[in-house]
mmCIF file with all atom_site columns, C-alpha atoms in Angstrom:
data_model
loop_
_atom_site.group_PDB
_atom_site.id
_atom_site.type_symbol
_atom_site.label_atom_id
_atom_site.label_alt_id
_atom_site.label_comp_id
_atom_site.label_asym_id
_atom_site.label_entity_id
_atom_site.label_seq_id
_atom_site.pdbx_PDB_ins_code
_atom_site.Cartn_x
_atom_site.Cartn_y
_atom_site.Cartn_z
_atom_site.occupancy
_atom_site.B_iso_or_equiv
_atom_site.pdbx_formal_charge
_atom_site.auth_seq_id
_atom_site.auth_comp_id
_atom_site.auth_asym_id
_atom_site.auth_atom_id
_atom_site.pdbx_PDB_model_num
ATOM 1   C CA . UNK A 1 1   ? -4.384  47.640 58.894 1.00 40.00 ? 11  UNK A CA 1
ATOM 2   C CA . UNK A 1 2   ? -2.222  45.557 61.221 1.00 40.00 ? 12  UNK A CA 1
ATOM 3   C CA . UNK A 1 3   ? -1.778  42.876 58.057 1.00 49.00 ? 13  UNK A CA 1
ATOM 4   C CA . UNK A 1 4   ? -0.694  44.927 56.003 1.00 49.00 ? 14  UNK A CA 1
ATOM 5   C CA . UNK A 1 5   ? 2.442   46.080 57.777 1.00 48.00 ? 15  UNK A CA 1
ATOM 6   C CA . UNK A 1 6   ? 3.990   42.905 56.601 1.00 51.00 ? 16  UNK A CA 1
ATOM 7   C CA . UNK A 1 7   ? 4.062   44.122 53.500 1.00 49.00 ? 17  UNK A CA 1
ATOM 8   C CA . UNK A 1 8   ? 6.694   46.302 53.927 1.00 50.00 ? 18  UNK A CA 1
ATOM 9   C CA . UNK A 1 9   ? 9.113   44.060 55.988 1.00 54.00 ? 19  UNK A CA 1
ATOM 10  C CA . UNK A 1 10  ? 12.456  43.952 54.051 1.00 51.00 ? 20  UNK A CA 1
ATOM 11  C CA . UNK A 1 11  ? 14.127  42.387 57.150 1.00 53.00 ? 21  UNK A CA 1
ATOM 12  C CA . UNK A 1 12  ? 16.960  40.187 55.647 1.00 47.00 ? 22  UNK A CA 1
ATOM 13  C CA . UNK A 1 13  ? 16.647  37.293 58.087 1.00 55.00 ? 23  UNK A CA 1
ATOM 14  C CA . UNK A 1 14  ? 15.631  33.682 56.458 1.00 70.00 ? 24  UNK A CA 1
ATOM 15  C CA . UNK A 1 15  ? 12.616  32.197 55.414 1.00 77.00 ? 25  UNK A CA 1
ATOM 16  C CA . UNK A 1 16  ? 11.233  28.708 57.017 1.00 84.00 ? 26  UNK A CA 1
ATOM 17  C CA . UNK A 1 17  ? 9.485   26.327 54.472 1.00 87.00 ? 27  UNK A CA 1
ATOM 18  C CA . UNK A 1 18  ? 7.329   23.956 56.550 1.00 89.00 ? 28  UNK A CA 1
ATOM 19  C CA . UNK A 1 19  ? 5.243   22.203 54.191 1.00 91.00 ? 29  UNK A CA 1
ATOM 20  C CA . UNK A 1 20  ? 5.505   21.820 50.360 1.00 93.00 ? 30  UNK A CA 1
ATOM 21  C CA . UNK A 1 21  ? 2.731   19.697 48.724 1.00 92.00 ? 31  UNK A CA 1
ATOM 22  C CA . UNK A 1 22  ? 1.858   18.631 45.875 1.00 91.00 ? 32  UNK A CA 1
ATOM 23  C CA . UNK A 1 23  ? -1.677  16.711 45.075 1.00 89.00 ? 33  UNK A CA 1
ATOM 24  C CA . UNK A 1 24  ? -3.956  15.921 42.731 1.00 83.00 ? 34  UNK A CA 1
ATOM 25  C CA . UNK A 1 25  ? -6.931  14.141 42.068 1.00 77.00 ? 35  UNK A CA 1
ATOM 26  C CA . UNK A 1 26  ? -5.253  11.179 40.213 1.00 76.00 ? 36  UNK A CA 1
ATOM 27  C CA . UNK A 1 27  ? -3.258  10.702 43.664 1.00 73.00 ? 37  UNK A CA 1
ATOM 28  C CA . UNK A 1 28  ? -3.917  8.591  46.757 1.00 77.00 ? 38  UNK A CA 1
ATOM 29  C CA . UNK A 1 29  ? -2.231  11.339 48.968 1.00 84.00 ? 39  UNK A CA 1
ATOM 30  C CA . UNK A 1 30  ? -0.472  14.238 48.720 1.00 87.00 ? 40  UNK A CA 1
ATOM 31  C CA . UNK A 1 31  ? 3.340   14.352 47.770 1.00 87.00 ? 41  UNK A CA 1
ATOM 32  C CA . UNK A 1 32  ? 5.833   15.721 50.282 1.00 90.00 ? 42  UNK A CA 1
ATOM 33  C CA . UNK A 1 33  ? 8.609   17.288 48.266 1.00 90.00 ? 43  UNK A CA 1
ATOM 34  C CA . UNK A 1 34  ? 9.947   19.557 50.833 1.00 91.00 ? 44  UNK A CA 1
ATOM 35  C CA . UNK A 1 35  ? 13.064  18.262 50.496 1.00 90.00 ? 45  UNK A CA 1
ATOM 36  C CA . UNK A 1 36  ? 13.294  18.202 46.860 1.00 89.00 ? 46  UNK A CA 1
ATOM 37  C CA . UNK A 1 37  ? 12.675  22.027 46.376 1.00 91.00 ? 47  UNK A CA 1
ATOM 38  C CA . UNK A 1 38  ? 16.086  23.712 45.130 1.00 88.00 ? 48  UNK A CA 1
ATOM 39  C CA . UNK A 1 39  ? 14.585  27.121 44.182 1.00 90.00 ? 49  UNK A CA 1
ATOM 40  C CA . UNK A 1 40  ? 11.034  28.590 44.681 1.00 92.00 ? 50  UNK A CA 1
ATOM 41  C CA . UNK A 1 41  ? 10.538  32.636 43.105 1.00 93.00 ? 51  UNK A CA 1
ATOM 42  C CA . UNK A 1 42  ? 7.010   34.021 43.644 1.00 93.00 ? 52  UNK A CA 1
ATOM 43  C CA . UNK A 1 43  ? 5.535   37.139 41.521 1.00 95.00 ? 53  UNK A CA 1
ATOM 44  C CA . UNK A 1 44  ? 3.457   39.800 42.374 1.00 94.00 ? 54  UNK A CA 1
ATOM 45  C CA . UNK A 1 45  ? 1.968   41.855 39.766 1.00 94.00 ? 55  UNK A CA 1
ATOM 46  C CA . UNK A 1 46  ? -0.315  45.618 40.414 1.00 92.00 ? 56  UNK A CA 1
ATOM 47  C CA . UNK A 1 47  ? -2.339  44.876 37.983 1.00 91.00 ? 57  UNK A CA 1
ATOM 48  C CA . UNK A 1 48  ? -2.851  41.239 38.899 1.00 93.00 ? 58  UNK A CA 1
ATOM 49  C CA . UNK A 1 49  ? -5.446  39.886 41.536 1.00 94.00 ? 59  UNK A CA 1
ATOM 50  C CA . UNK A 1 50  ? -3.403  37.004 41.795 1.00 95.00 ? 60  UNK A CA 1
ATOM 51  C CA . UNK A 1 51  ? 0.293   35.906 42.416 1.00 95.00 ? 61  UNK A CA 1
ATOM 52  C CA . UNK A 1 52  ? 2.447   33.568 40.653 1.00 96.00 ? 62  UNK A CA 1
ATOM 53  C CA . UNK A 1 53  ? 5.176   31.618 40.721 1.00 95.00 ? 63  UNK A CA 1
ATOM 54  C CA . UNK A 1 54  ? 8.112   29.103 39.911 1.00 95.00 ? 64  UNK A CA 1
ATOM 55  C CA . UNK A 1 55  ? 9.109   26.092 41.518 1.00 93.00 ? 65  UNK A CA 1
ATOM 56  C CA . UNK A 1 56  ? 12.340  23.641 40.624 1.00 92.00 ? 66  UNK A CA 1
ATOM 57  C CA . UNK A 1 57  ? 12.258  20.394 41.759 1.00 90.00 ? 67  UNK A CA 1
ATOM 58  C CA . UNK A 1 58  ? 15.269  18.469 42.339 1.00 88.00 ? 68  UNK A CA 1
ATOM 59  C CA . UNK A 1 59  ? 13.400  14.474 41.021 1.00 81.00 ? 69  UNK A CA 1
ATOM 60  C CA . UNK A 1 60  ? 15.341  11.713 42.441 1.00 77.00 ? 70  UNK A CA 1
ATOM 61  C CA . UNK A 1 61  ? 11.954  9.481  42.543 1.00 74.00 ? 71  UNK A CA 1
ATOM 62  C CA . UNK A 1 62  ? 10.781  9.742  39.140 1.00 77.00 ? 72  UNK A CA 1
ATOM 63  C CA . UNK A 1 63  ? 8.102   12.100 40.526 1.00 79.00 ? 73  UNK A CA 1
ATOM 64  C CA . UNK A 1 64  ? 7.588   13.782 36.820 1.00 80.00 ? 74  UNK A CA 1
ATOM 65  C CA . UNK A 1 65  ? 6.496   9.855  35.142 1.00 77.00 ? 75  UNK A CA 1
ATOM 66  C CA . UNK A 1 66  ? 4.731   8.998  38.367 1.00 75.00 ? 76  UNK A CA 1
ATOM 67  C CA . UNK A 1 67  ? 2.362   11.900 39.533 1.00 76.00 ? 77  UNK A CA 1
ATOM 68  C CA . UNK A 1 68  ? 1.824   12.476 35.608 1.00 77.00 ? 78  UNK A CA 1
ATOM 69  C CA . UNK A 1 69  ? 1.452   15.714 35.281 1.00 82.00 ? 79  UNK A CA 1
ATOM 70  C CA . UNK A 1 70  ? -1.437  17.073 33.135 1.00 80.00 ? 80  UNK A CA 1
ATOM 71  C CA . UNK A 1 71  ? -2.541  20.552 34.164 1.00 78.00 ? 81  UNK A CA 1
ATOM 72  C CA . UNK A 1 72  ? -4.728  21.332 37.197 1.00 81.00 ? 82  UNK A CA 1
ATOM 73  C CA . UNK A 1 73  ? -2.038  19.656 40.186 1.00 89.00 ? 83  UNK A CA 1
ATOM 74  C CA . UNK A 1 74  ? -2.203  21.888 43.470 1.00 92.00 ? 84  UNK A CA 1
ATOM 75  C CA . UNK A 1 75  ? 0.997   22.924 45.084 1.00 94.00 ? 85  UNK A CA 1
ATOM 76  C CA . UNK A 1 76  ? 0.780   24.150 48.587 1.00 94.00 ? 86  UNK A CA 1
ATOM 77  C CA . UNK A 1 77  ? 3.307   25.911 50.879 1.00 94.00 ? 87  UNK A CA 1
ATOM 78  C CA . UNK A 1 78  ? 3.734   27.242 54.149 1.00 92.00 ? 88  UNK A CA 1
ATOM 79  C CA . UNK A 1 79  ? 6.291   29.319 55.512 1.00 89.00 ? 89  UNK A CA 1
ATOM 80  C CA . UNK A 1 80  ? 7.639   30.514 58.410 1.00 85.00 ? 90  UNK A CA 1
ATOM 81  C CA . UNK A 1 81  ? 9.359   33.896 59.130 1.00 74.00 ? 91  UNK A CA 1
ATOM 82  C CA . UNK A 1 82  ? 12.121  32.611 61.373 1.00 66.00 ? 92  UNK A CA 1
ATOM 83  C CA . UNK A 1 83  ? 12.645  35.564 63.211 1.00 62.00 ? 93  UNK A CA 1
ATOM 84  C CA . UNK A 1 84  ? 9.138   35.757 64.904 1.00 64.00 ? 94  UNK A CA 1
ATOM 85  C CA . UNK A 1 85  ? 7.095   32.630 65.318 1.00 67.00 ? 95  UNK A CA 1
ATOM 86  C CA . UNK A 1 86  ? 4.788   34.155 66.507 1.00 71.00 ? 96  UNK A CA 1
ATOM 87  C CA . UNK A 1 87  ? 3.097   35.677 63.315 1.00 75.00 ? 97  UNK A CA 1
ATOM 88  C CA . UNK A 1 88  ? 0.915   33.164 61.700 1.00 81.00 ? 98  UNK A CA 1
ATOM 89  C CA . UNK A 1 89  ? 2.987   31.329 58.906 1.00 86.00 ? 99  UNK A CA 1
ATOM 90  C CA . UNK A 1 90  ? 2.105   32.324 54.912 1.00 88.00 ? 100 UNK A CA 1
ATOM 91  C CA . UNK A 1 91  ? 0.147   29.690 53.634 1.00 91.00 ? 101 UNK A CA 1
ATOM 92  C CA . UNK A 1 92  ? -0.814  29.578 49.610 1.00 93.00 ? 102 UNK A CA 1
ATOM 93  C CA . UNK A 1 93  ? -1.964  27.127 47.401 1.00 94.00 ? 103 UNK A CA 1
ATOM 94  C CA . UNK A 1 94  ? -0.940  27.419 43.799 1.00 95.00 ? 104 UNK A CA 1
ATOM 95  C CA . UNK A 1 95  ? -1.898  25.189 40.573 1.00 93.00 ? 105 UNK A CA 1
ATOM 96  C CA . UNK A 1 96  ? 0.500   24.252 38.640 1.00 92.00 ? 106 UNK A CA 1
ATOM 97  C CA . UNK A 1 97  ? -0.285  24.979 35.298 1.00 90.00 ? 107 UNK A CA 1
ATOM 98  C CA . UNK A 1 98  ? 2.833   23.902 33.331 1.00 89.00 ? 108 UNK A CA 1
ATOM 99  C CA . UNK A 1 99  ? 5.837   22.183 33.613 1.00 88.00 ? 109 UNK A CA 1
ATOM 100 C CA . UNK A 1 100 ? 8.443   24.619 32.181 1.00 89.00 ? 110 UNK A CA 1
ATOM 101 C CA . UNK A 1 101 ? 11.380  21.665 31.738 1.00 84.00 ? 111 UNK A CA 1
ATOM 102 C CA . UNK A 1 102 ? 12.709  18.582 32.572 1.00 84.00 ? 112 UNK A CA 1
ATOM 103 C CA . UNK A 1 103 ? 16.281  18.604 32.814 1.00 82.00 ? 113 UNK A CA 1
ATOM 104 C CA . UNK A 1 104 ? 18.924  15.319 33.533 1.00 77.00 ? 114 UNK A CA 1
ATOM 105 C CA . UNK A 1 105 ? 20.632  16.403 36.280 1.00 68.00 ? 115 UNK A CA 1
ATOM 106 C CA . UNK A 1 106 ? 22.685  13.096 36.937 1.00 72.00 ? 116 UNK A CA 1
ATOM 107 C CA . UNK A 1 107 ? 22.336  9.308  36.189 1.00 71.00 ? 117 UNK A CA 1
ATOM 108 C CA . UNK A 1 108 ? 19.621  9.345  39.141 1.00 73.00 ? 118 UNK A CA 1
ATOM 109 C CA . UNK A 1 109 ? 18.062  12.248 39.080 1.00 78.00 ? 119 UNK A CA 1
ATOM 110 C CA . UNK A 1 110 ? 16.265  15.018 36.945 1.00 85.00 ? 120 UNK A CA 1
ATOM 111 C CA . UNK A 1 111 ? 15.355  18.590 37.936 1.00 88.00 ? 121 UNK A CA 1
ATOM 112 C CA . UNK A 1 112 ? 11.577  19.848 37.087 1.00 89.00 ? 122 UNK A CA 1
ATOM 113 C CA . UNK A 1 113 ? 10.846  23.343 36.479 1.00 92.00 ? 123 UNK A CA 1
ATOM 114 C CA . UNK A 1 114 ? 6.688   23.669 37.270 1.00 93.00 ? 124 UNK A CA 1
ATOM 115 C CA . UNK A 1 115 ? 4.949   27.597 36.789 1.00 94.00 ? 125 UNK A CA 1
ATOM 116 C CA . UNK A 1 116 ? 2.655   28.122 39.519 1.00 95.00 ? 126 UNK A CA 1
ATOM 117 C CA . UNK A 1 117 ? -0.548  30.438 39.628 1.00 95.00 ? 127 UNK A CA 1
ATOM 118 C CA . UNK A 1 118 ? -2.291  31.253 43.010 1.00 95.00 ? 128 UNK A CA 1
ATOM 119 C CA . UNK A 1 119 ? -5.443  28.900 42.905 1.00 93.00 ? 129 UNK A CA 1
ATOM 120 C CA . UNK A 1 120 ? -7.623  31.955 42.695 1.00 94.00 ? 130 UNK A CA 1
ATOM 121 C CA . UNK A 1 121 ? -7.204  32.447 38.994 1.00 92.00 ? 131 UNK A CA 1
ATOM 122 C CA . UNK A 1 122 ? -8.414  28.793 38.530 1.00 90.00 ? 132 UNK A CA 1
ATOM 123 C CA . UNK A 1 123 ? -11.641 29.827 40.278 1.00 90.00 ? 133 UNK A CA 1
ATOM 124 C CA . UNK A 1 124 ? -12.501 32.822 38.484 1.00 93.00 ? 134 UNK A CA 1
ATOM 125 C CA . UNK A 1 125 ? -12.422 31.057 35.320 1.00 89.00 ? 135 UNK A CA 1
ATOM 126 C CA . UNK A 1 126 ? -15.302 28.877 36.719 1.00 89.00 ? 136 UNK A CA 1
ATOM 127 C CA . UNK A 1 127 ? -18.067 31.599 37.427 1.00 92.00 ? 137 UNK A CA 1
ATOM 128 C CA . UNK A 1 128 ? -19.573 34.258 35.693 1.00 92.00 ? 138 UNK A CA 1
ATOM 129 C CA . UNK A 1 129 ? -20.880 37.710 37.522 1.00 92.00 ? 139 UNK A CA 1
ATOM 130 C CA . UNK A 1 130 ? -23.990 38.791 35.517 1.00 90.00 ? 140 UNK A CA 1
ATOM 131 C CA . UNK A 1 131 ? -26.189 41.244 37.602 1.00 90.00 ? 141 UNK A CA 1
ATOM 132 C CA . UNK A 1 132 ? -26.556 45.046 39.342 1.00 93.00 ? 142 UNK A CA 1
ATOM 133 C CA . UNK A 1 133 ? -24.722 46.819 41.731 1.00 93.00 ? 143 UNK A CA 1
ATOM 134 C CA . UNK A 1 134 ? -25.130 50.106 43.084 1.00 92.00 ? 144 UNK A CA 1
ATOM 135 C CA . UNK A 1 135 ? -22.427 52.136 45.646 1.00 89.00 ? 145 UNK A CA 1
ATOM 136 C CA . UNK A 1 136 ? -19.248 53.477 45.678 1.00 88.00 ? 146 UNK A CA 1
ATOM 137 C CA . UNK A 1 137 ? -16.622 51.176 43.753 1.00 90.00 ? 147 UNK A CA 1
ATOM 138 C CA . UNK A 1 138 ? -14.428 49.348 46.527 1.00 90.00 ? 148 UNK A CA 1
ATOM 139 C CA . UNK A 1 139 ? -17.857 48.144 48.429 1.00 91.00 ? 149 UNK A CA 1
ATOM 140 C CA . UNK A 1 140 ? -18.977 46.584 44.835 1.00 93.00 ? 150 UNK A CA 1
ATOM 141 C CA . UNK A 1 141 ? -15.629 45.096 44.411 1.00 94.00 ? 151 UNK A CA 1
ATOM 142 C CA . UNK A 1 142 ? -15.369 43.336 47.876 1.00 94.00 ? 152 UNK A CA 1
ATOM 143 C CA . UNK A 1 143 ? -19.275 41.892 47.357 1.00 95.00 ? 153 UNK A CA 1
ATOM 144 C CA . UNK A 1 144 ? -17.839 40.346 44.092 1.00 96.00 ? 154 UNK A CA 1
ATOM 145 C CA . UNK A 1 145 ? -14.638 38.759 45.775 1.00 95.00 ? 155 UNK A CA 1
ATOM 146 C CA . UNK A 1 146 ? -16.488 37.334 48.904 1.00 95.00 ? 156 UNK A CA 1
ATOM 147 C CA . UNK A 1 147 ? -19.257 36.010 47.109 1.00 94.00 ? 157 UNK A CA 1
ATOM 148 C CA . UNK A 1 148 ? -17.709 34.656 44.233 1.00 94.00 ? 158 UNK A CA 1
ATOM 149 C CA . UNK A 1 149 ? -14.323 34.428 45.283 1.00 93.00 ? 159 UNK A CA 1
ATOM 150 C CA . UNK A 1 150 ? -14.640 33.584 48.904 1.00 93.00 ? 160 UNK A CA 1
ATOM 151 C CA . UNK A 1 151 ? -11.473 36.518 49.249 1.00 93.00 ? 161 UNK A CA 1
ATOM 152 C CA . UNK A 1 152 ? -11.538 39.517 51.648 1.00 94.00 ? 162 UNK A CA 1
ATOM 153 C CA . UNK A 1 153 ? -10.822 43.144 50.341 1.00 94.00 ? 163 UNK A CA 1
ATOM 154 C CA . UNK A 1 154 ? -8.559  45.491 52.055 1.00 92.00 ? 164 UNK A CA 1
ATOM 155 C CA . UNK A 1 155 ? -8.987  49.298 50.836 1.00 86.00 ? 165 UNK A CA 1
ATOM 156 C CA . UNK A 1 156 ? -7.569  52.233 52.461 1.00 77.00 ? 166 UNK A CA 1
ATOM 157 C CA . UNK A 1 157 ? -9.917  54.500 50.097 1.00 64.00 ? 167 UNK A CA 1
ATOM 158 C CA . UNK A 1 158 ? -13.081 54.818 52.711 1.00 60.00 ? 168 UNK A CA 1
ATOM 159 C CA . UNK A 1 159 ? -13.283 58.273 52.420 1.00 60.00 ? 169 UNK A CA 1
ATOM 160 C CA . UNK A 1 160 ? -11.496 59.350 49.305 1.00 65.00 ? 170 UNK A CA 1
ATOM 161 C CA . UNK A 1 161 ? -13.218 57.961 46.321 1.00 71.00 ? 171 UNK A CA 1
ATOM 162 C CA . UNK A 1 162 ? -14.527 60.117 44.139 1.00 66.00 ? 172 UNK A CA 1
ATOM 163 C CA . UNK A 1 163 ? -17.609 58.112 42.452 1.00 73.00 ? 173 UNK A CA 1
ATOM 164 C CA . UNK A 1 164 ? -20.310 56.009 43.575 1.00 80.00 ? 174 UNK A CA 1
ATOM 165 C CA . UNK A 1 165 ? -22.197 54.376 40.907 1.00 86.00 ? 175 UNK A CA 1
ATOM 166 C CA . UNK A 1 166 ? -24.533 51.777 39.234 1.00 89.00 ? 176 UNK A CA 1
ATOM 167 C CA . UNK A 1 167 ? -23.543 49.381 36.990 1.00 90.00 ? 177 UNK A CA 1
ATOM 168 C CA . UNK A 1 168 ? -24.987 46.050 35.886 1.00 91.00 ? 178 UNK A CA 1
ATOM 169 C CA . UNK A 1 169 ? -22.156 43.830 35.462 1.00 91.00 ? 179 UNK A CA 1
ATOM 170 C CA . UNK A 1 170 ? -21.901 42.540 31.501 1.00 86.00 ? 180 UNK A CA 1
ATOM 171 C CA . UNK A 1 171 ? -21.526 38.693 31.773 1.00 89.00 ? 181 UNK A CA 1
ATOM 172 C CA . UNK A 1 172 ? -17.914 38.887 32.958 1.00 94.00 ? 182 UNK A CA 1
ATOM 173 C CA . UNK A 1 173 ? -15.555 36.200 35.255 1.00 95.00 ? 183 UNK A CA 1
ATOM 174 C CA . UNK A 1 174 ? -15.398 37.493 39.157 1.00 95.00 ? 184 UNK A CA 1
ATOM 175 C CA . UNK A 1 175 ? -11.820 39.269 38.170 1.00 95.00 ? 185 UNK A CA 1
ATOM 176 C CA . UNK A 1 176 ? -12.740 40.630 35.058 1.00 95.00 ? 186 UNK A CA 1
ATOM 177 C CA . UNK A 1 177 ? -15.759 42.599 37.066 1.00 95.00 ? 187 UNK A CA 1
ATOM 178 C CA . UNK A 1 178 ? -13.318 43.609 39.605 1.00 95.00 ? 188 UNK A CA 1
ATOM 179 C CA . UNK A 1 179 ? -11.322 45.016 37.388 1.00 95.00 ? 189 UNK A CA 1
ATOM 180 C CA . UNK A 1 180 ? -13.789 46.647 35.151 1.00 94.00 ? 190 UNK A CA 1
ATOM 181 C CA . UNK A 1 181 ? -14.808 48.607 38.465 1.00 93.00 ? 191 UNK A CA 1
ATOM 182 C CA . UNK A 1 182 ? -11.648 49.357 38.865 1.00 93.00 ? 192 UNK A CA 1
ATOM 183 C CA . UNK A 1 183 ? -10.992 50.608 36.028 1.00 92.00 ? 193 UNK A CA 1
ATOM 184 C CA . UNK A 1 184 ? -13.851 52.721 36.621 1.00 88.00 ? 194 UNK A CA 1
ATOM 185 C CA . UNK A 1 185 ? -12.743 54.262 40.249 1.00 88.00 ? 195 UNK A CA 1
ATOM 186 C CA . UNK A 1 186 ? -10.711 57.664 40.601 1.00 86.00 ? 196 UNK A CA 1
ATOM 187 C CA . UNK A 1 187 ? -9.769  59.399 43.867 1.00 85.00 ? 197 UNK A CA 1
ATOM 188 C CA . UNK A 1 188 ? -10.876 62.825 44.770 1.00 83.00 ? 198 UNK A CA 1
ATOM 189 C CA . UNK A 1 189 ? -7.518  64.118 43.731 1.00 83.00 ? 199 UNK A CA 1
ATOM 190 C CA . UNK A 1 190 ? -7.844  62.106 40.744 1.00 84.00 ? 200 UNK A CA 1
ATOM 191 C CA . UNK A 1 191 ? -5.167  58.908 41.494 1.00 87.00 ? 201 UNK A CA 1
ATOM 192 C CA . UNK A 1 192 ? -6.209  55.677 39.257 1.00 90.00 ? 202 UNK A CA 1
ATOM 193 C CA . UNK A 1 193 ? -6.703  52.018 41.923 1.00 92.00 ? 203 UNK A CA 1
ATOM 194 C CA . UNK A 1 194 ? -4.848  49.126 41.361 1.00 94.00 ? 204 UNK A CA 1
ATOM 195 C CA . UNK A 1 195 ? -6.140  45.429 42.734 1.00 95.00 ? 205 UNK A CA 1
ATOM 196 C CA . UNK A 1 196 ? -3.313  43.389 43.148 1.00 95.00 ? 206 UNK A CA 1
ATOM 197 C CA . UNK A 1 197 ? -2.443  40.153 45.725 1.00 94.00 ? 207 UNK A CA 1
ATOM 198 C CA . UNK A 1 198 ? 0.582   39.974 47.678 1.00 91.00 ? 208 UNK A CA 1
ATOM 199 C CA . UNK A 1 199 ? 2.285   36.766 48.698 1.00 91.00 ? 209 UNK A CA 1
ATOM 200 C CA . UNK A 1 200 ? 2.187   37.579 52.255 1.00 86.00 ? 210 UNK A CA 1
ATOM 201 C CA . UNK A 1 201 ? -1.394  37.935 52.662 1.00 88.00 ? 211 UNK A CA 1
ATOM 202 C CA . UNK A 1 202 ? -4.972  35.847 51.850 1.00 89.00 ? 212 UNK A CA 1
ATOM 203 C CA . UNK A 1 203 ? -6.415  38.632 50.819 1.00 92.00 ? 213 UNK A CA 1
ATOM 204 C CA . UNK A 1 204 ? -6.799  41.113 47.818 1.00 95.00 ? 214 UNK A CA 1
ATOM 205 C CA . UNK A 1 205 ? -5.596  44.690 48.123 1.00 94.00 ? 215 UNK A CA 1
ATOM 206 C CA . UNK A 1 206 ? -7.517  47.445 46.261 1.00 93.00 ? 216 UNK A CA 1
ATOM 207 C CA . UNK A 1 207 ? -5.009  50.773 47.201 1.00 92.00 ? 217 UNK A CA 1
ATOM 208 C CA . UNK A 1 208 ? -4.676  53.842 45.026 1.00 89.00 ? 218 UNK A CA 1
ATOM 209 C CA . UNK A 1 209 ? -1.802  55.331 43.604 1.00 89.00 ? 219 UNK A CA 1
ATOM 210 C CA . UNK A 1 210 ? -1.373  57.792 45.960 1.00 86.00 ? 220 UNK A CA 1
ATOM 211 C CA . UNK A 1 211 ? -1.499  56.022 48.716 1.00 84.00 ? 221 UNK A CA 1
ATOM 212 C CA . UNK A 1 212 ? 1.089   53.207 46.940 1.00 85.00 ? 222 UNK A CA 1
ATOM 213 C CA . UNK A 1 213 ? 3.353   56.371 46.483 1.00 86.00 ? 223 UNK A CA 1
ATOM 214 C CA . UNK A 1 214 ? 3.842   57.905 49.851 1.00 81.00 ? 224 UNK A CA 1
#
């Protein structure tokens, strides 16, 4: 559970961004636009296997009528907790899935507002999960995400879940199953589970309530 410490780091010192890239099959080579990021926000969700995000972009290069943007670009960061070097820097890759505006910001220049959604969502949409599984839900739900999903699970329900079952799963994306499994899994005391990604890790988190609480 080392990783997950992380999670709850509200130190105040500053973030490092080390690499910002943005590619895409049309391109020869990625785009470094390190430089021309003014403001990057990142969402996490509970109920969402997946994080989000929005990027502005500060276009001095006529990036937005050059890369031509059409859906389906990949944006990846890395970043660096200044404080400590030594933990391993966040790295995420994100497609960017719409470009929110284009705005004049002077005679030279223009400032691009792209959304962002972590790369796994594009995935899911490209498999289905049609077959039987039988044990207790957090075991089903980390089969689905490594073999489908090629994502690790963390739980910290090992011993505290209060049904095992067999279901055979209907036909639905890698997600959707997780989540219809999830939807499925109470604690012995009776606390719903949430699956939900957080920016600082490559993994998925399936936690309960209870736990999330105290």
């Amino acid at each position: 559970m080392a990783d997950v410490t992380q999670l709850n780091d509200q130190h105040s010192s500053d973030w490092i961004l080390k690499v910002a890239e943005l590619n895409s099959t049309r391109a020869i080579k990625p785009v470094d636009i390190i430089n021309a990021i003014s403001d990057l926000e990142i969402f996490e969700h509970i109920d969402k296997p997946y994080v989000t995000g929005k990027v502005v972009v500060t276009d001095g290069q006529r990036l937005y009528e050059r890369f031509d943007f059409q859906g389906g670009e990949t944006f990846t960061i890395q970043i660096q907790r200044d404080r400590n070097e030594s933990i391993e820097p966040i790295k995420k890759t994100f497609i960017v899935d719409e470009v929110l505006n284009v705005a004049r910001a002077n005679e030279t220049s223009q400032a691009l507002v792209l959304h962002l959604t972590e790369d796994i969502a594009f995935k899911d949409v490209l498999q289905n999960v049609n077959r039987s599984y039988k044990g207790q839900p957090q075991y089903i739900i980390e089969k689905i995400s490594e073999e489908y999903l090629d994502k690790e699970v963390i739980n910290n329900s090992e011993d505290n879940v209060e049904n095992s079952m067999s279901v055979i799963i209907p036909n639905l994306s890698p997600i959707e199953a997780m989540s219809w499994i999830k939807n499925r899994a109470t604690t012995k005391d009776g606390y719903p589970f949430f699956l939900f990604s957080s920016f600082a890790l490559n993994k998925l988190l399936f936690f309960d309530l209870g736990s999330i609480l105290s």
